[in-house]
PDB file of C-alpha atoms in Angstrom:
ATOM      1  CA  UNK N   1       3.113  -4.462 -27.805  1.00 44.00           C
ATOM      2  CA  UNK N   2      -0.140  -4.169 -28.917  1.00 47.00           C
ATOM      3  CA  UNK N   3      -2.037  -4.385 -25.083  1.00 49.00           C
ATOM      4  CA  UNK N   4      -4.690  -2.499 -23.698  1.00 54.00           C
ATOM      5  CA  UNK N   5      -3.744   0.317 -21.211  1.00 52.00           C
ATOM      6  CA  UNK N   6      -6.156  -1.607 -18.851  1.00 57.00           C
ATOM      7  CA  UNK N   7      -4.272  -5.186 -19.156  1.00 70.00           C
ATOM      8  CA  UNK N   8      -0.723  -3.238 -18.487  1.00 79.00           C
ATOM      9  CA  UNK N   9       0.279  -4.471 -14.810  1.00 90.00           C
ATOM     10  CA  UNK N  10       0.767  -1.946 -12.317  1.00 95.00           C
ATOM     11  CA  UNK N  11       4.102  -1.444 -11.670  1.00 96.00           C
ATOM     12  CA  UNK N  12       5.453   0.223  -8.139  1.00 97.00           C
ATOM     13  CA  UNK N  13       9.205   1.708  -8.492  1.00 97.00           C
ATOM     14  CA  UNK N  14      10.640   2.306  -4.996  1.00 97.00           C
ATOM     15  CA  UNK N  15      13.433   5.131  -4.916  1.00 97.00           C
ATOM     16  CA  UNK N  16      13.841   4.284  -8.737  1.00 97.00           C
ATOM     17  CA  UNK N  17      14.357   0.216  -7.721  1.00 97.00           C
ATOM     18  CA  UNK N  18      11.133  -1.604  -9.279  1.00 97.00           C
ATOM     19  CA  UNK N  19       9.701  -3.717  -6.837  1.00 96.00           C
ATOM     20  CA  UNK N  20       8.597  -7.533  -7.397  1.00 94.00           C
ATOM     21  CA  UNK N  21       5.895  -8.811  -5.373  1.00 93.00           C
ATOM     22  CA  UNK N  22       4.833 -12.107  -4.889  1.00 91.00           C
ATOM     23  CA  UNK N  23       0.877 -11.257  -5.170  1.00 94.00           C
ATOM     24  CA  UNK N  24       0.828  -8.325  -7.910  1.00 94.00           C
ATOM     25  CA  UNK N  25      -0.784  -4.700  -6.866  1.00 96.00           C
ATOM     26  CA  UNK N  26      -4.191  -4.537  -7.406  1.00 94.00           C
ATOM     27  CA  UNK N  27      -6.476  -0.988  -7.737  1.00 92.00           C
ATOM     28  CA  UNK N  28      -9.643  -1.182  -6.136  1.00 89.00           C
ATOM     29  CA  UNK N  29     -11.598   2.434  -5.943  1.00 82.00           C
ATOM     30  CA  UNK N  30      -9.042   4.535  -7.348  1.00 85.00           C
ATOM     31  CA  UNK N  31      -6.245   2.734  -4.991  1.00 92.00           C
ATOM     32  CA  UNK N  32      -3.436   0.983  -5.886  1.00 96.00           C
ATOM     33  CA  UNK N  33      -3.144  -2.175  -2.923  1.00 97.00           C
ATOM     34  CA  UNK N  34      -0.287  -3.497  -2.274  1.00 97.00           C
ATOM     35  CA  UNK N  35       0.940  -6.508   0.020  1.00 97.00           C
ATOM     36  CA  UNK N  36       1.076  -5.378   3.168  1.00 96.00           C
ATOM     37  CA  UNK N  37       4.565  -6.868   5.031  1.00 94.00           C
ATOM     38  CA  UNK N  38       6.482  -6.199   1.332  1.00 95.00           C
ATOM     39  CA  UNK N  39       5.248  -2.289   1.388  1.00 96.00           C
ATOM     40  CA  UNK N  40       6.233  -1.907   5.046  1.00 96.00           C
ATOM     41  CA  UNK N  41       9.329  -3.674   5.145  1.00 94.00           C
ATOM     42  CA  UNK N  42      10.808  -1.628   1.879  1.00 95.00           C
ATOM     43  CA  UNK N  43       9.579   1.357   3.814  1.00 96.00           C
ATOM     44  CA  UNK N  44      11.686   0.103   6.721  1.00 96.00           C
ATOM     45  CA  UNK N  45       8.658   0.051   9.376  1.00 97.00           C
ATOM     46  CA  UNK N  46       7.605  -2.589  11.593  1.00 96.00           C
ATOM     47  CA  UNK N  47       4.031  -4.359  10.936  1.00 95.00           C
ATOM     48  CA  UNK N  48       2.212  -6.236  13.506  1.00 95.00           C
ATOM     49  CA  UNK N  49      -0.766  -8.306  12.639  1.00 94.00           C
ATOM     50  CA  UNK N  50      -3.557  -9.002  15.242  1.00 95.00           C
ATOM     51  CA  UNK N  51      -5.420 -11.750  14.279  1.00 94.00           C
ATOM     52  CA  UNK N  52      -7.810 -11.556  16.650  1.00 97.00           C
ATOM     53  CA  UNK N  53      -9.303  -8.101  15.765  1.00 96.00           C
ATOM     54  CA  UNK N  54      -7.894  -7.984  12.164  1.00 96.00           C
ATOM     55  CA  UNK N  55      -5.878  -5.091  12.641  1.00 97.00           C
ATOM     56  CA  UNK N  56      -2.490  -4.357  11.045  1.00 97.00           C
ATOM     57  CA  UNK N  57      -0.744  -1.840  13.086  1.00 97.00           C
ATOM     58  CA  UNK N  58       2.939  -0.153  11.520  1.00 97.00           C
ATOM     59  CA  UNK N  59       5.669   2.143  13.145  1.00 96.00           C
ATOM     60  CA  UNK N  60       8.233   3.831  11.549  1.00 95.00           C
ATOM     61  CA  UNK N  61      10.174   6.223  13.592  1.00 94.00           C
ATOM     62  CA  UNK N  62       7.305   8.421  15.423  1.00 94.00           C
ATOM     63  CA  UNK N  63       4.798   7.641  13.262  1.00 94.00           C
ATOM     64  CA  UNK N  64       2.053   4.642  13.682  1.00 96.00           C
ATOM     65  CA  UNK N  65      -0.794   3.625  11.329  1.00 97.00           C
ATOM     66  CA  UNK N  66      -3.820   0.909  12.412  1.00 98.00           C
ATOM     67  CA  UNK N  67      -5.944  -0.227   9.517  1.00 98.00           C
ATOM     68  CA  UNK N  68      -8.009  -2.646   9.944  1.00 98.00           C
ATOM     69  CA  UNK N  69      -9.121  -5.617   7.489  1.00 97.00           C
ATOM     70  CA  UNK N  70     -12.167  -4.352   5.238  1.00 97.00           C
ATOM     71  CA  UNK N  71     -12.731  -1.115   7.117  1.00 97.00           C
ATOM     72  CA  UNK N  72     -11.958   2.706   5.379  1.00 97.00           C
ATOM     73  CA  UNK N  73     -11.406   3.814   8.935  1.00 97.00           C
ATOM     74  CA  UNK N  74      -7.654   3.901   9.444  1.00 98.00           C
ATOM     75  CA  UNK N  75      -5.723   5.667  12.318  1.00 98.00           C
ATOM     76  CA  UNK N  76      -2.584   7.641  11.491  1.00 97.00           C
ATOM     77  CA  UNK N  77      -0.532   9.053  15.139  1.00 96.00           C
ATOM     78  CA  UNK N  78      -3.987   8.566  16.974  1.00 96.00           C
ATOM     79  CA  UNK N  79      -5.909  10.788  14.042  1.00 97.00           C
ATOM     80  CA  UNK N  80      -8.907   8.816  12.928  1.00 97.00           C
ATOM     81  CA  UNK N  81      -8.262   9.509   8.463  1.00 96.00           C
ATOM     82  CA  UNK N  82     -10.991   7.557   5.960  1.00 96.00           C
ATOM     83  CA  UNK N  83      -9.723   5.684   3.379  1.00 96.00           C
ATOM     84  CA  UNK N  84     -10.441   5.547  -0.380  1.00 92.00           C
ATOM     85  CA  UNK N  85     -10.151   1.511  -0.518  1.00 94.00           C
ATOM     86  CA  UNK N  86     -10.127  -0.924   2.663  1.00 96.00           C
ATOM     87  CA  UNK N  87      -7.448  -3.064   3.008  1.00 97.00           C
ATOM     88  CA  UNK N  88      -8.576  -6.354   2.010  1.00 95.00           C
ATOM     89  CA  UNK N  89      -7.320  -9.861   1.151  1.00 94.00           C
ATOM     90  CA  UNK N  90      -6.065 -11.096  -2.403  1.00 93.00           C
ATOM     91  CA  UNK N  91      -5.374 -14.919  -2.752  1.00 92.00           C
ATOM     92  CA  UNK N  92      -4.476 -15.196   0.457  1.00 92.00           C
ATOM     93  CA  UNK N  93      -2.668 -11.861   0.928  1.00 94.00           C
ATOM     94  CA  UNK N  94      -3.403  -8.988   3.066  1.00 95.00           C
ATOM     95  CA  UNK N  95      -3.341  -5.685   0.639  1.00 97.00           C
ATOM     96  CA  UNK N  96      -3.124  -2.088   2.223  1.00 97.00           C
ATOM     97  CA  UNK N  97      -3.753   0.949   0.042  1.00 97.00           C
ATOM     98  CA  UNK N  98      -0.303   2.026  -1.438  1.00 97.00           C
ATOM     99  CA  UNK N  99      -0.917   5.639  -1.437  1.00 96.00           C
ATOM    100  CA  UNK N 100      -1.738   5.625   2.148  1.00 96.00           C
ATOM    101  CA  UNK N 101       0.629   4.121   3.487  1.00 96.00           C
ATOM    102  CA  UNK N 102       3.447   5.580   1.942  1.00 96.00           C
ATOM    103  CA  UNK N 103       2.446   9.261   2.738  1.00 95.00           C
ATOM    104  CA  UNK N 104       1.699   8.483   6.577  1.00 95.00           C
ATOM    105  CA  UNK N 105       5.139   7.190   6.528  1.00 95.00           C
ATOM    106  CA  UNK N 106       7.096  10.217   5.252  1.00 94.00           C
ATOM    107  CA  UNK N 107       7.307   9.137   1.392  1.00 96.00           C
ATOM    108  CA  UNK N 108       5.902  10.918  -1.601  1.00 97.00           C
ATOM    109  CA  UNK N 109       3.770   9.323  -4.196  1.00 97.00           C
ATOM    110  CA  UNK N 110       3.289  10.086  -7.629  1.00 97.00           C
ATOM    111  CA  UNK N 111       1.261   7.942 -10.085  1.00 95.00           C
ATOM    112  CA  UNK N 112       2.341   7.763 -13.760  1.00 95.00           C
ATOM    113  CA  UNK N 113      -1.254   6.893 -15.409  1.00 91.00           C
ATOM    114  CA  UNK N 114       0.471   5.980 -19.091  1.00 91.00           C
ATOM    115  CA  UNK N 115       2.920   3.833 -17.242  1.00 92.00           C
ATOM    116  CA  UNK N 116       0.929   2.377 -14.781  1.00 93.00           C
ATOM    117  CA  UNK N 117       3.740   3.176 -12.560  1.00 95.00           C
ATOM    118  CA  UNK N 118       3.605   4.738  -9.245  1.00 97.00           C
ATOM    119  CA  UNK N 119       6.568   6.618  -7.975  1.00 98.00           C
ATOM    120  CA  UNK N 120       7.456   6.378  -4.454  1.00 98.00           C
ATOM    121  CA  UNK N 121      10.167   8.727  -2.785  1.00 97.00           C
ATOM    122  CA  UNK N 122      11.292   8.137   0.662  1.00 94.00           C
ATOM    123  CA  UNK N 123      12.837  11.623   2.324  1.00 79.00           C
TER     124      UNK N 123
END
């Protein structure tokens, strides 16, 4: 094809399903962000969004993450945990950090730098 490793879009493969997202994944200081409802929802955990204080808050079985909107400072099962990349908005869309997110809810991540392709595994 001819392109730049650094023009190739990132690409997120969920279980082996590549996932489509309406605002692509962005990587901002080493993290890949992704929207926030599509990576929660294919994770199968509830999101909240507070408005009010800009916080996102997620469950998924016992566990519960709070981020909040342009802070590193996230909360995983009441453990304060510092982020590499604040979640943040693109176009319009709230982005989390992939990576994050994914561990504190169970999965395992693995990112393919040649592919541009990060791996997620739910157990």
């Amino acid at each position: 094809s001819g392109r730049e490793i650094g023009q190739m879009p990132i690409r997120i493969k969920l279980n082996g399903q590549l996932q489509s997202y309406a605002q692509a994944p962005v990587m901002s200081g080493g993290s890949v962000l992704v929207p926030m409802r599509a990576i929660f929802e294919s994770l199968d955990a509830s999101v909240k969004w507070d408005q009010k204080t800009q916080t996102i808050t997620s469950v998924k079985g016992s566990s519960q993450i709070k981020l909040k909107m342009g802070s590193k400072q996230a909360v995983v099962n009441g453990k304060n945990v510092t982020l590499d990349s604040a979640p943040r908005m693109v176009k319009g869309t709230t982005m989390v950090p992939l990576r994050f997110v994914a561990t504190a809810l169970g999965a395992d991540v693995k990112w393919d730098s040649s592919e541009k392709m990060v791996h997620i595994t739910t157990k």
